[in-house]
Amino acid sequence: PARWPASEEPPMRRIDELRVREKELLRVAKLQYAQGLELWSENIIDALSLFRSSAQKGHEVADYCFRWGQYHEFPPSNIEQALRWYKRGARMLDK
């Protein structure tokens, strides 16, 4: 006798399917991130959109936050603001 009703799949098959989907999402996220890097110097708005989409999939979230801050904040007007940017970048690169 089967342990699962005919309408349900065994749990291991579901887990395998989830792993495949997760790998595909990560592949897409990395591709979006790479496209965002290429666009950054030409079209910041579209690049931010790609970074956000990649970050929503869990890839390079810190880099998205840093670049969003770079775009939305005014250039550092004083040393405190410049140091804040430096610290943010240092946190982003700390692994």
Coordinates of C-alpha atoms in Angstrom, one line a residue:
P1 CA 0.0 0.0 0.0
A2 CA 1.1 3.5 -0.8
R3 CA 1.9 5.9 2.1
W4 CA 0.6 8.9 0.3
P5 CA -2.8 9.4 -1.4
A6 CA -2.6 9.2 -5.2
S7 CA -3.3 12.9 -5.5
E8 CA -0.1 13.8 -3.4
E9 CA 3.5 13.4 -4.3
P10 CA 6.1 11.9 -2.0
P11 CA 7.8 14.6 0.1
M12 CA 11.3 13.9 -1.3
R13 CA 10.0 14.7 -4.8
R14 CA 8.6 18.0 -3.6
I15 CA 11.9 18.9 -1.9
D16 CA 13.9 18.1 -5.1
E17 CA 11.5 20.3 -7.1
L18 CA 12.0 23.2 -4.6
R19 CA 15.8 22.9 -4.8
V20 CA 15.6 23.1 -8.6
R21 CA 13.4 26.2 -8.4
E22 CA 15.7 27.8 -5.8
K23 CA 18.7 27.2 -8.0
E24 CA 16.8 28.7 -11.0
L25 CA 15.8 31.8 -8.9
L26 CA 19.5 32.3 -7.8
R27 CA 20.6 32.0 -11.5
V28 CA 18.1 34.6 -12.5
A29 CA 19.0 36.9 -9.6
K30 CA 22.7 36.7 -10.5
L31 CA 21.9 37.5 -14.1
Q32 CA 19.8 40.5 -13.0
Y33 CA 22.6 41.7 -10.8
A34 CA 25.1 41.5 -13.6
Q35 CA 22.8 43.4 -15.9
G36 CA 22.4 46.0 -13.2
L37 CA 26.2 46.4 -13.0
E38 CA 26.4 46.9 -16.8
L39 CA 23.6 49.5 -16.7
W40 CA 24.8 51.5 -13.6
S41 CA 26.9 54.0 -15.5
E42 CA 24.3 54.5 -18.3
N43 CA 20.8 54.3 -16.8
I44 CA 20.8 54.3 -13.0
I45 CA 17.0 54.0 -12.7
D46 CA 16.8 50.8 -14.7
A47 CA 19.9 49.5 -12.9
L48 CA 18.3 50.1 -9.5
S49 CA 15.3 48.2 -10.7
L50 CA 17.4 45.2 -11.6
F51 CA 19.4 45.4 -8.3
R52 CA 16.1 45.5 -6.4
S53 CA 14.7 42.5 -8.3
S54 CA 17.9 40.6 -7.6
A55 CA 17.8 41.6 -3.9
Q56 CA 14.2 40.4 -3.6
K57 CA 15.5 37.0 -4.6
G58 CA 18.1 37.2 -1.8
H59 CA 21.1 38.0 -3.9
E60 CA 23.5 40.9 -3.0
V61 CA 20.9 42.7 -0.8
A62 CA 23.6 44.9 0.8
D63 CA 24.8 46.1 -2.6
Y64 CA 21.3 47.1 -3.5
C65 CA 20.9 49.1 -0.3
F66 CA 24.2 50.8 -0.8
R67 CA 23.5 51.8 -4.4
W68 CA 20.0 52.9 -3.5
G69 CA 21.5 55.2 -0.9
Q70 CA 24.1 56.5 -3.4
Y71 CA 21.3 57.5 -5.8
H72 CA 18.8 58.9 -3.4
E73 CA 21.1 60.8 -1.0
F74 CA 22.6 64.2 -1.9
P75 CA 26.4 64.2 -2.4
P76 CA 28.1 64.4 1.0
S77 CA 28.0 68.0 2.1
N78 CA 30.1 67.5 5.2
I79 CA 32.6 65.0 6.7
E80 CA 30.0 63.3 8.8
Q81 CA 27.9 62.3 5.8
A82 CA 31.0 61.2 3.9
L83 CA 32.1 59.0 6.8
R84 CA 28.6 57.5 6.9
W85 CA 28.9 56.5 3.3
Y86 CA 32.4 55.1 3.9
K87 CA 31.0 53.0 6.8
R88 CA 28.1 51.8 4.7
G89 CA 30.5 50.7 2.0
A90 CA 32.7 49.0 4.5
R91 CA 29.8 47.0 6.0
M92 CA 28.8 46.0 2.4
L93 CA 32.2 44.6 1.7
D94 CA 32.6 42.9 5.1
K95 CA 31.9 39.2 4.6

